[in-house]
mmCIF file of C-alpha atoms and ligand atoms in Angstrom:
data_model
loop_
_atom_site.group_PDB
_atom_site.id
_atom_site.type_symbol
_atom_site.label_atom_id
_atom_site.label_comp_id
_atom_site.label_asym_id
_atom_site.label_seq_id
_atom_site.Cartn_x
_atom_site.Cartn_y
_atom_site.Cartn_z
ATOM 1 C CA MET P 25 0.000 0.000 0.000
ATOM 2 C CA ASN P 26 1.205 3.486 -0.803
ATOM 3 C CA GLY P 27 0.429 6.685 1.061
ATOM 4 C CA GLN P 28 -0.521 7.301 4.636
ATOM 5 C CA LYS P 29 -2.899 4.718 6.029
ATOM 6 C CA VAL P 30 -5.956 5.641 8.070
ATOM 7 C CA ALA P 31 -6.695 4.059 11.439
ATOM 8 C CA LEU P 32 -9.994 4.410 13.260
ATOM 9 C CA VAL P 33 -9.975 3.692 16.992
ATOM 10 C CA THR P 34 -13.306 3.426 18.815
ATOM 11 C CA GLY P 35 -13.312 4.751 22.341
ATOM 12 C CA GLY P 36 -10.133 6.506 21.328
ATOM 13 C CA MET P 37 -10.190 9.016 24.169
ATOM 14 C CA GLY P 38 -10.273 6.374 26.889
ATOM 15 C CA GLY P 39 -7.399 4.923 28.918
ATOM 16 C CA LEU P 40 -6.356 2.319 26.421
ATOM 17 C CA GLY P 41 -7.800 4.049 23.348
ATOM 18 C CA GLU P 42 -5.799 7.244 23.819
ATOM 19 C CA THR P 43 -2.518 5.358 24.027
ATOM 20 C CA ILE P 44 -3.424 3.221 21.012
ATOM 21 C CA SER P 45 -4.257 6.393 19.069
ATOM 22 C CA THR P 46 -1.034 8.215 19.899
ATOM 23 C CA LYS P 47 1.091 5.128 19.154
ATOM 24 C CA MET P 48 -0.656 4.789 15.797
ATOM 25 C CA VAL P 49 0.122 8.443 15.017
ATOM 26 C CA ASP P 50 3.752 7.790 16.017
ATOM 27 C CA ALA P 51 3.736 4.818 13.643
ATOM 28 C CA GLY P 52 2.700 7.101 10.759
ATOM 29 C CA TYR P 53 -1.068 6.626 10.541
ATOM 30 C CA LYS P 54 -3.719 9.276 10.102
ATOM 31 C CA VAL P 55 -5.871 8.594 13.140
ATOM 32 C CA VAL P 56 -9.528 9.192 13.774
ATOM 33 C CA VAL P 57 -11.127 8.364 17.099
ATOM 34 C CA THR P 58 -14.740 7.960 18.061
ATOM 35 C CA TYR P 59 -16.016 9.293 21.331
ATOM 36 C CA SER P 60 -19.290 8.739 23.076
ATOM 37 C CA PRO P 61 -21.830 11.480 22.147
ATOM 38 C CA GLY P 62 -22.222 12.265 25.856
ATOM 39 C CA ASN P 63 -18.528 13.175 26.217
ATOM 40 C CA SER P 64 -18.422 16.955 26.547
ATOM 41 C CA GLN P 65 -14.615 16.925 26.921
ATOM 42 C CA HIS P 66 -13.908 15.958 23.313
ATOM 43 C CA GLY P 67 -13.005 19.482 22.163
ATOM 44 C CA GLU P 68 -10.498 19.868 25.005
ATOM 45 C CA TRP P 69 -9.062 16.439 24.324
ATOM 46 C CA VAL P 70 -8.456 17.212 20.640
ATOM 47 C CA LYS P 71 -6.809 20.530 21.633
ATOM 48 C CA ASP P 72 -4.618 18.857 24.271
ATOM 49 C CA MET P 73 -3.539 16.220 21.810
ATOM 50 C CA LYS P 74 -2.730 18.858 19.221
ATOM 51 C CA ALA P 75 -0.618 20.710 21.788
ATOM 52 C CA LYS P 76 1.301 17.472 22.343
ATOM 53 C CA GLY P 77 1.879 17.135 18.591
ATOM 54 C CA TYR P 78 -0.910 14.656 17.843
ATOM 55 C CA ASP P 79 -3.263 15.771 15.113
ATOM 56 C CA ILE P 80 -6.192 13.418 15.696
ATOM 57 C CA THR P 81 -9.675 13.730 14.189
ATOM 58 C CA ALA P 82 -12.566 12.973 16.525
ATOM 59 C CA VAL P 83 -16.132 12.010 15.633
ATOM 60 C CA ALA P 84 -19.061 11.374 17.956
ATOM 61 C CA CYS P 85 -20.378 7.850 17.786
ATOM 62 C CA ASP P 86 -22.560 5.611 19.894
ATOM 63 C CA VAL P 87 -20.962 2.282 18.997
ATOM 64 C CA SER P 88 -23.990 0.410 20.326
ATOM 65 C CA ASP P 89 -26.203 2.040 17.680
ATOM 66 C CA PHE P 90 -25.906 0.998 14.029
ATOM 67 C CA ASP P 91 -27.169 4.264 12.527
ATOM 68 C CA SER P 92 -24.826 6.291 14.689
ATOM 69 C CA CYS P 93 -21.905 4.168 13.435
ATOM 70 C CA THR P 94 -22.990 4.615 9.808
ATOM 71 C CA LYS P 95 -23.030 8.399 10.245
ATOM 72 C CA ALA P 96 -19.789 8.544 12.214
ATOM 73 C CA VAL P 97 -17.782 6.431 9.787
ATOM 74 C CA ALA P 98 -19.132 8.399 6.807
ATOM 75 C CA GLU P 99 -18.049 11.613 8.552
ATOM 76 C CA ALA P 100 -14.655 10.143 9.428
ATOM 77 C CA GLN P 101 -14.027 8.893 5.893
ATOM 78 C CA SER P 102 -15.032 12.217 4.374
ATOM 79 C CA LYS P 103 -12.439 13.911 6.611
ATOM 80 C CA VAL P 104 -9.513 11.473 6.467
ATOM 81 C CA GLY P 105 -10.229 8.963 3.695
ATOM 82 C CA PRO P 106 -11.066 5.264 3.660
ATOM 83 C CA VAL P 107 -10.349 3.342 6.840
ATOM 84 C CA ASP P 108 -7.492 0.831 6.495
ATOM 85 C CA VAL P 109 -7.234 -0.193 10.141
ATOM 86 C CA LEU P 110 -10.191 -0.512 12.495
ATOM 87 C CA VAL P 111 -9.517 -0.946 16.191
ATOM 88 C CA ASN P 112 -12.706 -1.981 17.981
ATOM 89 C CA ASN P 113 -11.648 -0.803 21.405
ATOM 90 C CA ALA P 114 -14.680 0.912 22.961
ATOM 91 C CA GLY P 115 -16.046 -0.968 25.923
ATOM 92 C CA ILE P 116 -17.780 -0.608 29.260
ATOM 93 C CA THR P 117 -18.230 -2.591 32.461
ATOM 94 C CA ARG P 118 -21.346 -2.912 34.604
ATOM 95 C CA ASP P 119 -19.939 -5.343 37.160
ATOM 96 C CA THR P 120 -22.275 -7.064 39.567
ATOM 97 C CA THR P 121 -22.965 -10.627 40.608
ATOM 98 C CA PHE P 122 -25.420 -12.485 38.402
ATOM 99 C CA LYS P 123 -27.913 -12.578 41.260
ATOM 100 C CA LYS P 124 -28.054 -8.765 41.228
ATOM 101 C CA MET P 125 -27.612 -8.233 37.494
ATOM 102 C CA ASP P 126 -30.603 -6.739 35.713
ATOM 103 C CA LYS P 127 -31.482 -6.686 32.039
ATOM 104 C CA VAL P 128 -30.350 -3.066 31.706
ATOM 105 C CA ASN P 129 -26.803 -3.954 32.788
ATOM 106 C CA TRP P 130 -26.764 -7.032 30.596
ATOM 107 C CA ASP P 131 -27.982 -5.176 27.495
ATOM 108 C CA ALA P 132 -25.698 -2.175 27.981
ATOM 109 C CA VAL P 133 -22.571 -4.340 28.059
ATOM 110 C CA LEU P 134 -23.600 -6.691 25.254
ATOM 111 C CA ARG P 135 -24.585 -3.801 22.991
ATOM 112 C CA THR P 136 -21.515 -1.698 23.639
ATOM 113 C CA ASN P 137 -18.917 -4.467 23.766
ATOM 114 C CA LEU P 138 -20.257 -6.939 21.197
ATOM 115 C CA ASP P 139 -22.953 -5.438 18.943
ATOM 116 C CA SER P 140 -20.453 -2.634 18.317
ATOM 117 C CA LEU P 141 -18.264 -5.055 16.366
ATOM 118 C CA PHE P 142 -21.052 -5.611 13.858
ATOM 119 C CA ASN P 143 -22.024 -1.934 13.836
ATOM 120 C CA MET P 144 -18.503 -0.638 13.161
ATOM 121 C CA THR P 145 -16.967 -3.426 11.101
ATOM 122 C CA LYS P 146 -19.944 -3.416 8.730
ATOM 123 C CA GLN P 147 -19.046 0.166 7.758
ATOM 124 C CA VAL P 148 -15.476 -0.615 6.656
ATOM 125 C CA ALA P 149 -15.027 -4.319 5.844
ATOM 126 C CA ASP P 150 -16.300 -4.196 2.230
ATOM 127 C CA GLY P 151 -13.999 -1.264 1.466
ATOM 128 C CA MET P 152 -10.995 -3.156 2.857
ATOM 129 C CA VAL P 153 -11.884 -6.196 0.746
ATOM 130 C CA ASP P 154 -12.338 -4.047 -2.387
ATOM 131 C CA ARG P 155 -8.940 -2.423 -1.827
ATOM 132 C CA SER P 156 -7.344 -5.797 -0.928
ATOM 133 C CA TRP P 157 -5.843 -4.523 2.306
ATOM 134 C CA GLY P 158 -7.126 -4.112 5.814
ATOM 135 C CA ARG P 159 -6.618 -4.774 9.496
ATOM 136 C CA ILE P 160 -9.395 -5.306 12.008
ATOM 137 C CA ILE P 161 -8.199 -5.487 15.596
ATOM 138 C CA ASN P 162 -10.741 -6.345 18.270
ATOM 139 C CA ILE P 163 -9.965 -5.627 21.897
ATOM 140 C CA SER P 164 -11.337 -8.405 24.068
ATOM 141 C CA SER P 165 -10.213 -9.272 27.611
ATOM 142 C CA VAL P 166 -8.612 -11.974 29.710
ATOM 143 C CA ASN P 167 -12.040 -12.218 31.286
ATOM 144 C CA GLY P 168 -13.538 -13.301 27.973
ATOM 145 C CA SER P 169 -11.175 -16.290 28.076
ATOM 146 C CA LYS P 170 -11.295 -17.202 31.743
ATOM 147 C CA GLY P 171 -14.486 -15.602 33.154
ATOM 148 C CA ALA P 172 -14.526 -13.183 36.091
ATOM 149 C CA PHE P 173 -16.521 -12.926 39.286
ATOM 150 C CA GLY P 174 -19.139 -10.207 38.799
ATOM 151 C CA GLN P 175 -18.815 -10.116 35.003
ATOM 152 C CA THR P 176 -21.270 -12.528 33.375
ATOM 153 C CA ASN P 177 -22.248 -9.756 30.960
ATOM 154 C CA TYR P 178 -18.687 -8.598 30.211
ATOM 155 C CA SER P 179 -17.211 -12.110 29.969
ATOM 156 C CA ALA P 180 -20.000 -13.198 27.608
ATOM 157 C CA ALA P 181 -19.491 -10.170 25.359
ATOM 158 C CA LYS P 182 -15.702 -10.480 25.357
ATOM 159 C CA ALA P 183 -15.853 -14.219 24.583
ATOM 160 C CA GLY P 184 -18.179 -13.340 21.706
ATOM 161 C CA VAL P 185 -15.595 -10.911 20.360
ATOM 162 C CA HIS P 186 -13.216 -13.724 19.526
ATOM 163 C CA GLY P 187 -15.926 -15.810 17.862
ATOM 164 C CA PHE P 188 -16.592 -12.824 15.595
ATOM 165 C CA THR P 189 -12.859 -12.472 14.908
ATOM 166 C CA LYS P 190 -12.418 -16.102 13.858
ATOM 167 C CA ALA P 191 -15.457 -16.218 11.567
ATOM 168 C CA LEU P 192 -14.705 -12.939 9.805
ATOM 169 C CA ALA P 193 -10.993 -13.804 9.515
ATOM 170 C CA LEU P 194 -11.967 -16.832 7.421
ATOM 171 C CA GLU P 195 -14.158 -14.773 5.119
ATOM 172 C CA VAL P 196 -11.642 -12.043 4.282
ATOM 173 C CA ALA P 197 -8.260 -13.815 4.507
ATOM 174 C CA ARG P 198 -7.828 -14.108 0.730
ATOM 175 C CA LYS P 199 -8.158 -10.352 0.389
ATOM 176 C CA ASN P 200 -5.227 -9.413 2.641
ATOM 177 C CA VAL P 201 -7.553 -8.342 5.390
ATOM 178 C CA THR P 202 -6.561 -9.737 8.763
ATOM 179 C CA VAL P 203 -8.845 -9.917 11.771
ATOM 180 C CA ASN P 204 -7.382 -10.488 15.208
ATOM 181 C CA THR P 205 -8.302 -10.300 18.854
ATOM 182 C CA ILE P 206 -6.129 -8.871 21.598
ATOM 183 C CA SER P 207 -7.082 -10.028 25.087
ATOM 184 C CA PRO P 208 -5.527 -7.691 27.632
ATOM 185 C CA GLY P 209 -5.423 -8.590 31.280
ATOM 186 C CA TYR P 210 -5.720 -5.985 34.021
ATOM 187 C CA ILE P 211 -4.185 -2.791 32.629
ATOM 188 C CA GLY P 212 -3.677 0.353 34.716
ATOM 189 C CA THR P 213 -6.588 2.358 33.298
ATOM 190 C CA LYS P 214 -9.653 3.949 34.908
ATOM 191 C CA MET P 215 -11.707 0.816 34.249
ATOM 192 C CA VAL P 216 -9.391 -1.202 36.463
ATOM 193 C CA THR P 217 -8.636 1.428 39.092
ATOM 194 C CA ALA P 218 -12.433 1.689 39.586
ATOM 195 C CA ILE P 219 -12.412 -1.837 41.058
ATOM 196 C CA PRO P 220 -12.717 -1.652 44.864
ATOM 197 C CA GLU P 221 -9.151 -1.470 46.218
ATOM 198 C CA GLU P 222 -9.656 -4.402 48.551
ATOM 199 C CA VAL P 223 -10.882 -6.606 45.681
ATOM 200 C CA LEU P 224 -8.005 -5.511 43.443
ATOM 201 C CA ASN P 225 -5.380 -6.154 46.120
ATOM 202 C CA THR P 226 -6.704 -9.436 47.458
ATOM 203 C CA LYS P 227 -8.542 -11.097 44.564
ATOM 204 C CA ILE P 228 -6.797 -9.898 41.428
ATOM 205 C CA LEU P 229 -3.182 -8.735 41.861
ATOM 206 C CA PRO P 230 -2.079 -11.937 43.663
ATOM 207 C CA HIS P 231 -3.104 -13.868 40.532
ATOM 208 C CA ILE P 232 -0.919 -11.862 38.150
ATOM 209 C CA PRO P 233 2.439 -13.687 38.080
ATOM 210 C CA VAL P 234 4.435 -10.636 36.934
ATOM 211 C CA GLY P 235 3.099 -8.881 40.049
ATOM 212 C CA ARG P 236 1.735 -5.672 38.549
ATOM 213 C CA LEU P 237 -0.931 -4.214 36.309
ATOM 214 C CA GLY P 238 -0.163 -3.970 32.622
ATOM 215 C CA LYS P 239 0.633 -0.654 30.928
ATOM 216 C CA PRO P 240 -1.530 0.801 28.131
ATOM 217 C CA GLU P 241 1.666 1.193 26.068
ATOM 218 C CA GLU P 242 2.219 -2.562 26.181
ATOM 219 C CA VAL P 243 -1.159 -3.200 24.560
ATOM 220 C CA ALA P 244 -0.849 -0.273 22.138
ATOM 221 C CA SER P 245 2.489 -1.574 20.803
ATOM 222 C CA LEU P 246 0.829 -4.883 20.027
ATOM 223 C CA VAL P 247 -1.927 -3.046 18.133
ATOM 224 C CA VAL P 248 0.719 -1.232 16.081
ATOM 225 C CA TYR P 249 2.411 -4.532 15.283
ATOM 226 C CA LEU P 250 -0.823 -6.275 14.247
ATOM 227 C CA ALA P 251 -1.626 -3.320 11.996
ATOM 228 C CA SER P 252 1.753 -3.522 10.286
ATOM 229 C CA GLU P 253 2.681 -5.169 7.005
ATOM 230 C CA GLU P 254 4.891 -7.654 8.882
ATOM 231 C CA ALA P 255 1.837 -9.072 10.676
ATOM 232 C CA ALA P 256 0.116 -10.142 7.435
ATOM 233 C CA PHE P 257 0.318 -13.845 8.313
ATOM 234 C CA ILE P 258 -1.389 -13.428 11.692
ATOM 235 C CA THR P 259 -5.131 -13.729 11.355
ATOM 236 C CA GLY P 260 -7.883 -15.211 13.489
ATOM 237 C CA ALA P 261 -5.518 -15.115 16.455
ATOM 238 C CA ASN P 262 -6.338 -14.250 20.041
ATOM 239 C CA ILE P 263 -3.229 -12.725 21.553
ATOM 240 C CA ALA P 264 -3.113 -12.697 25.337
ATOM 241 C CA ILE P 265 -1.296 -9.876 27.112
ATOM 242 C CA ASN P 266 -1.996 -10.450 30.775
ATOM 243 C CA GLY P 267 1.206 -10.830 32.799
ATOM 244 C CA GLY P 268 0.720 -14.597 32.969
ATOM 245 C CA GLN P 269 -2.662 -14.377 34.712
ATOM 246 C CA HIS P 270 -4.232 -16.785 32.235
ATOM 247 C CA MET P 271 -2.278 -19.063 29.915
ATOM 248 C CA GLN P 272 -4.124 -20.708 27.046
HETATM 249 N N1 CAA Y 328 -13.312 -14.090 43.470
HETATM 250 C C1 CAA Y 328 -13.915 -14.699 44.511
HETATM 251 N N2 CAA Y 328 -14.727 -14.066 45.370
HETATM 252 C C2 CAA Y 328 -14.934 -12.771 45.160
HETATM 253 C C3 CAA Y 328 -14.358 -12.073 44.103
HETATM 254 C C4 CAA Y 328 -13.507 -12.777 43.250
HETATM 255 N N3 CAA Y 328 -12.902 -12.182 42.211
HETATM 256 N N4 CAA Y 328 -14.766 -10.804 44.171
HETATM 257 C C5 CAA Y 328 -15.596 -10.686 45.234
HETATM 258 N N5 CAA Y 328 -15.679 -11.889 45.827
HETATM 259 C C6 CAA Y 328 -16.429 -12.219 47.016
HETATM 260 C C7 CAA Y 328 -16.134 -11.236 48.126
HETATM 261 O O1 CAA Y 328 -14.964 -11.621 48.824
HETATM 262 C C8 CAA Y 328 -17.383 -11.332 48.984
HETATM 263 O O2 CAA Y 328 -17.297 -12.517 49.747
HETATM 264 P P1 CAA Y 328 -17.943 -12.564 51.200
HETATM 265 O O3 CAA Y 328 -19.418 -12.274 50.999
HETATM 266 O O4 CAA Y 328 -17.648 -13.937 51.649
HETATM 267 O O5 CAA Y 328 -17.233 -11.483 51.952
HETATM 268 C C9 CAA Y 328 -18.497 -11.551 47.938
HETATM 269 O O6 CAA Y 328 -17.827 -12.062 46.763
HETATM 270 C C10 CAA Y 328 -19.218 -10.270 47.572
HETATM 271 O O7 CAA Y 328 -18.201 -9.320 47.198
HETATM 272 P P2 CAA Y 328 -18.453 -7.771 47.294
HETATM 273 O O8 CAA Y 328 -18.682 -7.374 48.724
HETATM 274 O O9 CAA Y 328 -17.374 -7.050 46.544
HETATM 275 O O10 CAA Y 328 -19.874 -7.708 46.572
HETATM 276 P P3 CAA Y 328 -20.494 -6.557 45.763
HETATM 277 O O11 CAA Y 328 -21.817 -7.035 45.322
HETATM 278 O O12 CAA Y 328 -20.367 -5.259 46.465
HETATM 279 O O13 CAA Y 328 -19.529 -6.426 44.473
HETATM 280 C C11 CAA Y 328 -18.424 -7.059 42.522
HETATM 281 C C12 CAA Y 328 -19.341 -7.518 43.654
HETATM 282 C C13 CAA Y 328 -19.102 -5.955 41.731
HETATM 283 C C14 CAA Y 328 -18.220 -8.256 41.610
HETATM 284 C C15 CAA Y 328 -17.102 -6.533 43.098
HETATM 285 O O14 CAA Y 328 -16.539 -7.523 43.900
HETATM 286 C C16 CAA Y 328 -16.126 -6.178 42.013
HETATM 287 O O15 CAA Y 328 -16.150 -5.082 41.473
HETATM 288 N N6 CAA Y 328 -15.218 -7.099 41.628
HETATM 289 C C17 CAA Y 328 -14.270 -6.900 40.597
HETATM 290 C C18 CAA Y 328 -14.813 -7.449 39.287
HETATM 291 C C19 CAA Y 328 -13.737 -7.352 38.232
HETATM 292 O O16 CAA Y 328 -12.722 -8.030 38.273
HETATM 293 N N7 CAA Y 328 -13.950 -6.494 37.239
HETATM 294 C C20 CAA Y 328 -12.970 -6.292 36.256
HETATM 295 C C21 CAA Y 328 -13.035 -4.861 35.843
HETATM 296 S S1 CAA Y 328 -11.674 -4.406 34.828
HETATM 297 C C22 CAA Y 328 -12.006 -5.061 33.366
HETATM 298 O O17 CAA Y 328 -13.023 -5.644 33.126
HETATM 299 C C23 CAA Y 328 -10.947 -4.892 32.341
HETATM 300 C C24 CAA Y 328 -10.520 -6.186 31.836
HETATM 301 O O18 CAA Y 328 -10.856 -6.490 30.721
HETATM 302 C C25 CAA Y 328 -9.655 -7.065 32.646
#
């Protein structure tokens, strides 16, 4: 491929998403992020990034809503061109034991963390196939592979992510479009620091053999690699990055 490639990162202003976005800029991509329509900080974020030397386009998008994704991707592509790399990163937690979980918490997590893959990938996959080049990188979780106390909704959605990856990878492999899952463990972002300290210290950290939380940079570097030309032979993979917490 010639010219500057375009990467779209959903949830690109979040803990992991921001680091993925800046690493992709560093790697030479034109980057567009989506942010949740309720996020009133987006203007500030874009300005801050610009001040740090990162020229990143931002579009509002509710990834759980198909029509919102259609509009957002059309807006993004009109600003920066066709999307070559899609990073499905946006995600939420609504942790609670199954006994206390209600339908609202179930639906919110399934729609945001799993339906979003259909909603976003549908907008860009045909274009990648037509141009015979593309990378789809889906951010799942260690808890999609091993389950987690208080996360029936999240674990179900994140397990579903890899099923999507494997099926789509088969369909587009001949067209130089790779589809992969990254399953991060507990990374030092707001999502993880929101876990009650006692639970984090007694139930989670002792089970991470390297003895610490992961760093967003560690996951972002893997995204950059999977997006690269060198990673063309990796498709349908689920790459764990969890400090040894769960070995497949
Ligand atoms: N394993 C075993 N037992 C656990 C447990 C665990 N991981 N977590 C809690 N328990 C136990 C508690 O010790 C407690 O036991 P006792 O009643 O005997 O004291 C019981 O379950 C109830 O625990 P809580 O008092 O914490 O109950 P709660 O209803 O207030 O909260 C919870 C339950 C919401 C699940 C809370 O424990 C929690 O937030 N846990 C963390 C869940 C988690 O790991 N989320 C990951 C978020 S980060 C993420 O998702 C990113 C990623 O991809 C990795």
